[in-house]
């Protein structure tokens, strides 16, 4: 093999790689934006983690209210991540009038949610706020890899979400109902997520609400039901957290707390696992949310 | 240092550039320095063990070669074996012996037990110890010439591409290659890079993804149904293959770029049509090590039938024990020995019944490939389980609780992708089997265009779906 031809072929391979890398990542990012409703004219935005993701059907809200909804929910995001997500939303979706923020008994507990959830924001690295956030949390080699090779910002879940964005598929695919015996056994063995409210998380949560108040956006703190067996065992700390959310909501005139625990937390057939709803549960709870939005004059 | 890290890429790039531009002597010294840097990046103090093992075998080799007295040669060999194996025995097996001793004491009614050692296993200790010992044994048996250059010998023991997880090289192959200066070769660069990419894909895309599902199931086998346990075991079979062969490919590829040819460590093991065939295809460098230094010195197959059975049993027992200080590994080794015996008895029966001809039929061959794969998968249960009780529980539960819901893991998307990747692997291995794709360094039948697309697919697979786990399964051995 001649030296020149070898270098040419190698250069061609590298060039093709970076070109494809650019276009594949662009394609995936576009699909993700569609999936999350980012960069669209939306009146309502949903922000939360998988609990809200599986609990609410955005298409049903759109059909009922006649307005566009962005559902920006990511697995394992804590209150800090959500603040970033909301900032991102406020920049990309300037028409938001109502923001539905998913809350639960663990909203102020960092334990159990991803400590490396900054990784969820890799696809949005071009956004300067996200870039700063990732830069401050990741290692240099990790950061540089994501900056140089764009496709490394994705994984199978983001890939799947992007394709779902193109296909306009937001359906909950967690079919089946919770294995109650397994849950009872886990509870008996002390294997369940505890509530450990942190002052820092409460502070960040309040900062987020203040930010939304400044933007004149109505906020609904939505508690999508979690199974009663879990709230029973969490007992006092559960009640304390609910009271805390209630108290914070009262501090802001633009914030309301919609707690859908009662009576649905007792209906075990709507749960896929202790905190996630199955498609049947999603239909039930979205119906309740739609009723609330209408009856309270949102739309 | 991991192959799939920027630190390695930087070290390797600097080493390659300097190596190809340095004089012969400096080049070998540079490889030695890089190898120790590679090892010390993880724990500098454990490099001392490697240095001691190197020095023991270096001087023992010289003494064995110099001496003409059989007794003295034997003594030096014995010295090298004992002193080289001591660190391995201490770090890897001390707590295993304490645990078993405590069990015996408890059964005997004693209240006193021995406390455990606080030990961390030096990465790759089994690999560099066996590589160094193979040299001393070869010098003793007159299979190789003594190496008087300490830098060259040190590089042979510590050569970074294969230092922590093999292939376990022989002095006749690798040490000889350090005696000449390598120059940059474009073909080697391409061959090495392609093998490295394929190995990396197997490791970070397939093995690490399968590990998530497998670990979840094997951590709590009691709560899962038979079908879930079967799928987890099948996934583990592919996980360990992709993990270990992936590392070997990266090691061989890296060495190839530098101009060295390491031995092939895997040769489509799941296409094996017998257990003996499986061991000629799986971790070839280790099985041939045991063949050369354990099985044949015991008499191999040139002994009476009972002694042959003993030899096979010993080899698999030692192999199991080499893999880890746990009864699960020992049972795994014994299972393979029994499979070996059953196969041998099956062949004898076929011959007695004058049915040996069916062995040549396609149906019988497919039956053998499938049955060997099932047997190997069954043995993997013991290899992967955290304890013997877990392994027995899984074995018992395999065909029970079939009406319970199947567990897809934390993400159905990941499960589907994992299954798809196994399919890709199988298809590619079939194409390798039929020589359409390159295996080791063979020339593929496929054109460059298809190869171009394939390697782009692999690179984007790594980029999009690559996970970053902290280690390779075989590092622990």
mmCIF file of C-alpha atoms in Angstrom, chain A residues 1-3 6 9-10 12-13 16-17 20-21 24 28 119 141-142 144-145 148-157 159-160 173-174 179 182 191 272, chain B residues 6-7 184 186-187 189-190 197 209 212 220 223-224 405 407 409-415 417 448 451-452 455-456 459-460 462-468:
data_model
loop_
_atom_site.group_PDB
_atom_site.id
_atom_site.type_symbol
_atom_site.label_atom_id
_atom_site.label_comp_id
_atom_site.label_asym_id
_atom_site.label_seq_id
_atom_site.Cartn_x
_atom_site.Cartn_y
_atom_site.Cartn_z
ATOM 1 C CA UNK A 1 0.000 0.000 0.000
ATOM 2 C CA UNK A 2 1.436 3.393 -0.958
ATOM 3 C CA UNK A 3 1.914 5.969 1.767
ATOM 4 C CA UNK A 6 -3.023 5.065 2.864
ATOM 5 C CA UNK A 9 -8.032 6.548 2.769
ATOM 6 C CA UNK A 10 -7.518 7.199 6.462
ATOM 7 C CA UNK A 12 -11.490 9.938 4.034
ATOM 8 C CA UNK A 13 -12.594 7.534 6.744
ATOM 9 C CA UNK A 16 -16.860 10.455 6.648
ATOM 10 C CA UNK A 17 -17.014 9.590 10.322
ATOM 11 C CA UNK A 20 -21.951 11.201 9.697
ATOM 12 C CA UNK A 21 -21.446 11.950 13.379
ATOM 13 C CA UNK A 24 -26.746 11.522 12.913
ATOM 14 C CA UNK A 28 -31.392 12.501 16.860
ATOM 15 C CA UNK A 119 -25.455 12.921 31.839
ATOM 16 C CA UNK A 141 -12.087 13.429 29.362
ATOM 17 C CA UNK A 142 -15.820 12.788 29.548
ATOM 18 C CA UNK A 144 -14.160 16.461 25.758
ATOM 19 C CA UNK A 145 -15.447 13.163 24.369
ATOM 20 C CA UNK A 148 -15.783 16.187 19.990
ATOM 21 C CA UNK A 149 -17.866 13.117 19.096
ATOM 22 C CA UNK A 150 -21.484 14.207 19.105
ATOM 23 C CA UNK A 151 -23.086 10.776 18.849
ATOM 24 C CA UNK A 152 -21.536 9.860 22.221
ATOM 25 C CA UNK A 153 -24.106 12.212 23.758
ATOM 26 C CA UNK A 154 -26.818 9.614 23.121
ATOM 27 C CA UNK A 155 -27.716 6.180 24.410
ATOM 28 C CA UNK A 156 -30.417 3.657 23.582
ATOM 29 C CA UNK A 157 -33.066 5.430 25.652
ATOM 30 C CA UNK A 159 -32.213 7.037 20.639
ATOM 31 C CA UNK A 160 -35.579 5.416 21.293
ATOM 32 C CA UNK A 173 -45.367 1.039 27.399
ATOM 33 C CA UNK A 174 -45.088 -0.219 30.981
ATOM 34 C CA UNK A 179 -46.260 -7.690 41.950
ATOM 35 C CA UNK A 182 -42.691 -8.844 45.930
ATOM 36 C CA UNK A 191 -35.825 -2.514 50.775
ATOM 37 C CA UNK A 272 -46.767 -0.924 37.198
ATOM 38 C CA UNK B 6 -8.375 8.461 27.083
ATOM 39 C CA UNK B 7 -5.458 7.787 29.424
ATOM 40 C CA UNK B 184 5.684 1.097 11.456
ATOM 41 C CA UNK B 186 0.495 0.230 7.501
ATOM 42 C CA UNK B 187 -0.993 -3.246 7.096
ATOM 43 C CA UNK B 189 -1.781 -0.709 11.725
ATOM 44 C CA UNK B 190 -4.975 -1.449 9.813
ATOM 45 C CA UNK B 197 -12.492 -1.694 17.169
ATOM 46 C CA UNK B 209 -24.984 -3.847 28.259
ATOM 47 C CA UNK B 212 -26.733 -4.750 33.504
ATOM 48 C CA UNK B 220 -31.494 -11.775 43.531
ATOM 49 C CA UNK B 223 -37.284 -13.576 43.078
ATOM 50 C CA UNK B 224 -37.052 -14.478 39.383
ATOM 51 C CA UNK B 405 -44.141 -12.656 34.553
ATOM 52 C CA UNK B 407 -38.580 -9.751 33.770
ATOM 53 C CA UNK B 409 -34.950 -5.538 33.356
ATOM 54 C CA UNK B 410 -35.148 -1.852 34.140
ATOM 55 C CA UNK B 411 -35.622 -0.939 30.494
ATOM 56 C CA UNK B 412 -37.438 -2.883 27.784
ATOM 57 C CA UNK B 413 -35.558 -0.850 25.169
ATOM 58 C CA UNK B 414 -32.228 -2.039 26.609
ATOM 59 C CA UNK B 415 -33.466 -5.623 26.670
ATOM 60 C CA UNK B 417 -31.244 -3.832 22.063
ATOM 61 C CA UNK B 448 -13.425 -3.231 1.088
ATOM 62 C CA UNK B 451 -15.746 -3.605 5.394
ATOM 63 C CA UNK B 452 -15.814 0.190 5.299
ATOM 64 C CA UNK B 455 -16.361 -0.607 10.650
ATOM 65 C CA UNK B 456 -18.360 2.616 10.445
ATOM 66 C CA UNK B 459 -17.635 2.861 15.485
ATOM 67 C CA UNK B 460 -21.086 4.446 15.598
ATOM 68 C CA UNK B 462 -19.536 2.276 20.176
ATOM 69 C CA UNK B 463 -20.221 5.980 20.019
ATOM 70 C CA UNK B 464 -23.991 5.724 20.433
ATOM 71 C CA UNK B 465 -24.473 2.651 22.574
ATOM 72 C CA UNK B 466 -21.104 2.176 24.242
ATOM 73 C CA UNK B 467 -21.188 1.975 28.010
ATOM 74 C CA UNK B 468 -18.248 2.613 30.274
#
